[in-house]
Amino acid sequence: MAKIIALANQKGGVGKTTTSMNLAASLATLEKRVLLIDADPQANASSGVGVNDIEVDTSFYNCLIDGVSARAAIYTTDIDKLDIIPSHIDLVGAEVGMLQKPNREHIVAEMLKPIRDEYDYILIDCSPSLGLVTVNALTAADSVIIPVQCEYFALEGLSKLLNTIRIIKVKLNPRLEIEGFLLTMYDSRLRLANQVYDEVKRHFQDLVFKTVIQRNVKLGEAPGHGKPIILYDADSSGARNYLALADELIKKNEKKN
């Protein structure tokens, strides 16, 4: 049965989508069956793995609003073992439609039940907000990865996210855990980056992934070519970082089982 992991941080520009698509691609490269769900109306994770939202007939939006099955919205990618449920700009208006639905916080959880046995990991790329779609993702998830960029105000807003996770754990999803805090955009030459790293480690200790995602030009270029970093430049530090993260995640979960 798949482990469902949401990637969330209501702060934008922290490397959430970059992490979602590249971690998914790296897990698939390590022979895991992976489903990536793009729950962000910007649809960057979709285009980043080569799925053009203009060519998408059935998206995550249709699953939420029209009751289309998850299986009907799955697209394959150029990476073996990596599938995606893509997003669409229509997702911007999804919350209004969801408000009228019964059990509205559990729509994604119910949607994923029929396909959980077909994957090892299901990753959900959340939008930079704490709205109803993100609440749905966290209600469906077993755990959450929180990317934190090594820049000013890195910890700003984290308390709000952690409070939301706490509320969801109490009221909607008692099994929800923090998988880990992931430090992104790290440059060891910058004193600030090292200060942020130390501060996050001091605050969250063992919950911080050992793997750190270094600042890397190739990581920024890859989405423009519709490819995850592992296909765009497998020798780059970005590709090595995300493979290391995938390996760390797999070992951590194997140890638990």
Coordinates of C-alpha atoms in Angstrom, one line a residue:
M1 CA 0.0 0.0 0.0
A2 CA 1.3 3.4 -1.0
K3 CA 2.6 5.9 1.6
I4 CA 0.9 9.2 0.9
I5 CA 3.2 12.2 1.4
A6 CA 2.0 15.8 1.1
L7 CA 4.6 18.5 0.4
A8 CA 3.4 21.7 2.0
N9 CA 4.4 25.2 3.0
Q10 CA 2.1 28.1 2.5
K11 CA 5.2 30.3 1.9
G12 CA 5.9 30.4 -1.9
G13 CA 9.3 30.0 -3.5
V14 CA 10.7 27.5 -1.0
G15 CA 11.4 24.7 -3.5
K16 CA 8.2 22.7 -2.9
T17 CA 7.3 22.0 -6.5
T18 CA 10.9 21.4 -7.4
T19 CA 11.1 18.9 -4.6
S20 CA 7.8 17.2 -5.5
M21 CA 8.7 16.4 -9.1
N22 CA 12.3 15.6 -8.5
L23 CA 11.8 13.5 -5.5
A24 CA 9.0 11.6 -7.4
A25 CA 11.4 11.1 -10.3
S26 CA 14.2 10.0 -8.1
L27 CA 12.0 7.5 -6.2
A28 CA 10.9 6.0 -9.6
T29 CA 14.6 5.8 -10.7
L30 CA 15.2 3.8 -7.5
E31 CA 12.6 1.3 -8.7
K32 CA 9.6 2.5 -6.7
R33 CA 6.2 2.9 -8.2
V34 CA 5.2 6.6 -7.8
L35 CA 2.2 8.7 -8.4
L36 CA 2.7 12.5 -8.3
I37 CA -0.5 14.6 -7.8
D38 CA -0.3 18.2 -8.8
A39 CA -2.6 20.0 -6.4
D40 CA -1.4 23.5 -7.4
P41 CA -3.3 25.5 -10.0
Q42 CA 0.0 26.8 -11.4
A43 CA 0.5 23.2 -12.7
N44 CA 4.3 23.6 -12.6
A45 CA 4.9 20.0 -11.4
S46 CA 2.8 18.8 -14.4
S47 CA 4.8 20.8 -17.0
G48 CA 8.0 20.0 -15.1
V49 CA 7.6 16.3 -15.9
G50 CA 6.5 16.9 -19.5
V51 CA 2.7 17.1 -19.2
N52 CA 1.3 20.2 -20.9
D53 CA -1.9 21.4 -19.2
I54 CA -3.3 22.5 -22.6
E55 CA -3.3 18.8 -23.7
V56 CA -4.8 17.6 -20.4
D57 CA -8.4 16.4 -20.8
T58 CA -8.9 15.1 -17.2
S59 CA -7.1 16.8 -14.3
F60 CA -7.1 16.8 -10.5
Y61 CA -9.8 19.4 -10.7
N62 CA -12.2 17.0 -12.4
C63 CA -11.5 14.5 -9.6
L64 CA -12.4 17.0 -6.9
I65 CA -15.4 18.7 -8.5
D66 CA -16.9 16.2 -11.1
G67 CA -16.3 13.0 -9.1
V68 CA -14.1 11.6 -11.9
S69 CA -12.1 8.6 -10.7
A70 CA -8.4 9.1 -9.9
R71 CA -7.5 6.3 -12.3
A72 CA -9.2 8.2 -15.2
A73 CA -6.9 11.2 -14.5
I74 CA -3.6 9.4 -14.4
Y75 CA -1.0 10.2 -17.1
T76 CA 2.3 8.4 -17.7
T77 CA 5.6 10.3 -17.9
D78 CA 9.0 9.7 -19.7
I79 CA 10.3 8.1 -16.5
D80 CA 9.4 4.5 -16.0
K81 CA 7.3 3.8 -12.9
L82 CA 6.3 7.6 -12.5
D83 CA 2.7 8.6 -13.2
I84 CA 1.0 11.9 -12.6
I85 CA -2.5 13.3 -12.0
P86 CA -1.9 16.7 -13.5
S87 CA -3.3 20.1 -12.4
H88 CA -5.2 22.7 -14.4
I89 CA -5.8 26.5 -14.0
D90 CA -9.4 25.6 -13.2
L91 CA -8.2 24.4 -9.8
V92 CA -8.1 28.1 -8.7
G93 CA -11.9 27.9 -8.4
A94 CA -12.1 24.4 -6.9
E95 CA -12.6 25.4 -3.3
V96 CA -15.9 27.2 -4.0
G97 CA -17.3 24.0 -5.6
M98 CA -16.0 21.8 -2.8
L99 CA -17.7 23.9 -0.1
Q100 CA -21.1 22.4 -1.1
K101 CA -19.9 18.8 -1.0
P102 CA -20.6 16.4 2.0
N103 CA -17.5 15.3 3.8
R104 CA -15.6 18.0 1.9
E105 CA -12.3 17.6 3.8
H106 CA -12.1 13.9 2.8
I107 CA -12.6 14.1 -1.0
V108 CA -8.9 13.4 -1.8
A109 CA -8.7 10.6 0.8
E110 CA -11.7 8.8 -0.7
M111 CA -10.4 9.5 -4.3
L112 CA -7.1 7.7 -3.6
K113 CA -8.5 4.6 -1.8
P114 CA -9.0 2.6 -5.0
I115 CA -5.5 3.1 -6.3
R116 CA -3.4 3.0 -3.2
D117 CA -2.3 -0.6 -3.7
E118 CA -0.9 0.2 -7.2
Y119 CA 1.9 2.5 -5.9
D120 CA 4.7 2.5 -3.3
Y121 CA 4.6 6.3 -2.9
I122 CA 1.9 9.0 -3.7
L123 CA 3.3 12.5 -3.5
I124 CA 1.0 15.5 -3.4
D125 CA 2.4 18.9 -4.4
C126 CA 0.3 21.4 -2.5
S127 CA -0.3 25.0 -3.5
P128 CA 1.3 27.8 -1.4
S129 CA -1.8 28.3 0.8
L130 CA -3.6 26.6 3.6
G131 CA -7.0 26.4 1.9
L132 CA -9.4 23.5 1.5
V133 CA -7.4 21.8 -1.3
T134 CA -4.3 21.7 0.9
V135 CA -6.4 20.6 4.0
N136 CA -7.7 17.7 1.8
A137 CA -4.2 16.7 0.9
L138 CA -3.1 16.7 4.5
T139 CA -6.2 14.8 5.5
A140 CA -5.4 12.1 2.9
A141 CA -1.7 12.0 3.7
D142 CA 0.3 9.7 6.1
S143 CA 2.9 12.4 6.5
V144 CA 4.1 15.8 5.3
I145 CA 7.5 17.0 4.0
I146 CA 8.0 20.7 4.7
P147 CA 10.6 22.4 2.4
V148 CA 12.4 25.3 4.1
Q149 CA 14.7 27.6 2.1
C150 CA 18.0 28.7 3.6
E151 CA 17.2 32.4 3.3
Y152 CA 15.8 35.3 5.4
F153 CA 12.5 34.6 7.0
A154 CA 12.9 30.9 6.6
L155 CA 11.0 30.1 9.7
E156 CA 8.4 32.8 9.1
G157 CA 4.9 31.3 8.8
L158 CA 6.1 27.8 9.8
S159 CA 4.2 28.1 13.1
K160 CA 1.0 28.7 11.2
L161 CA 1.6 25.6 9.1
L162 CA 2.5 23.5 12.1
N163 CA -0.7 24.7 13.9
T164 CA -2.7 23.7 10.8
I165 CA -1.1 20.2 10.8
R166 CA -1.8 19.9 14.6
I167 CA -5.5 20.8 14.0
I168 CA -5.9 18.3 11.1
K169 CA -4.2 15.6 13.2
V170 CA -6.7 16.2 16.1
K171 CA -9.9 16.7 14.0
L172 CA -9.5 14.9 10.7
N173 CA -6.4 12.7 10.4
P174 CA -4.9 11.3 13.6
R175 CA -2.2 9.3 11.6
L176 CA -0.7 12.5 10.1
E177 CA 3.0 12.9 10.9
I178 CA 5.8 15.2 9.9
E179 CA 8.1 13.2 7.6
G180 CA 10.7 15.8 7.8
F181 CA 11.9 19.4 7.2
L182 CA 13.9 19.7 4.0
L183 CA 16.5 22.5 3.7
T184 CA 16.5 23.8 0.1
M185 CA 18.6 26.4 -1.8
Y186 CA 21.5 25.8 0.5
D187 CA 24.9 27.5 -0.3
S188 CA 27.6 26.5 2.1
R189 CA 29.6 29.6 1.2
L190 CA 27.0 32.0 2.7
R191 CA 27.0 32.6 6.4
L192 CA 23.2 33.2 6.3
A193 CA 22.6 29.8 4.8
N194 CA 24.6 28.2 7.6
Q195 CA 22.8 30.2 10.3
V196 CA 19.4 29.1 8.9
Y197 CA 20.6 25.5 8.8
D198 CA 21.7 25.7 12.4
E199 CA 18.5 27.3 13.5
V200 CA 16.3 24.8 11.8
K201 CA 18.3 21.9 13.2
R202 CA 18.1 23.4 16.7
H203 CA 14.3 23.9 16.4
F204 CA 13.4 20.5 14.8
Q205 CA 16.4 18.2 15.5
D206 CA 15.8 14.7 14.3
L207 CA 12.9 15.8 12.1
V208 CA 15.3 17.5 9.7
F209 CA 16.4 15.4 6.7
K210 CA 20.2 14.7 6.6
T211 CA 20.1 15.5 2.9
V212 CA 20.2 19.1 2.0
I213 CA 19.3 20.5 -1.4
Q214 CA 22.0 22.8 -2.6
R215 CA 21.5 25.9 -4.8
N216 CA 21.9 24.6 -8.3
V217 CA 21.4 26.4 -11.7
K218 CA 20.5 23.1 -13.5
L219 CA 17.6 22.6 -11.1
G220 CA 16.1 25.9 -12.3
E221 CA 16.7 25.1 -16.0
A222 CA 15.2 21.6 -16.0
P223 CA 11.5 22.6 -15.8
G224 CA 11.8 24.8 -18.8
H225 CA 12.7 21.7 -20.8
G226 CA 9.8 19.7 -19.3
K227 CA 12.1 17.3 -17.5
P228 CA 13.0 16.4 -13.9
I229 CA 16.7 17.0 -13.1
I230 CA 17.5 13.3 -13.3
L231 CA 16.7 13.4 -17.1
Y232 CA 18.0 16.9 -17.7
D233 CA 21.4 16.5 -16.1
A234 CA 22.0 13.4 -14.1
D235 CA 25.5 14.5 -13.1
S236 CA 24.4 17.8 -11.5
S237 CA 24.5 18.4 -7.8
G238 CA 20.7 18.8 -7.9
A239 CA 20.2 15.3 -9.3
R240 CA 22.6 13.8 -6.8
N241 CA 20.8 15.7 -3.9
Y242 CA 17.4 14.4 -4.9
L243 CA 18.6 10.9 -5.4
A244 CA 20.1 11.0 -1.9
L245 CA 16.8 12.4 -0.5
A246 CA 14.9 9.5 -2.2
D247 CA 17.3 7.0 -0.8
E248 CA 17.1 8.5 2.7
L249 CA 13.2 8.5 2.5
I250 CA 13.1 4.9 1.4
K251 CA 15.5 3.7 4.1
K252 CA 13.7 5.7 6.8
N253 CA 10.4 4.1 5.9
E254 CA 11.8 0.6 5.5
K255 CA 13.2 0.9 9.0
K256 CA 9.8 1.8 10.4
N257 CA 8.3 -1.3 8.7

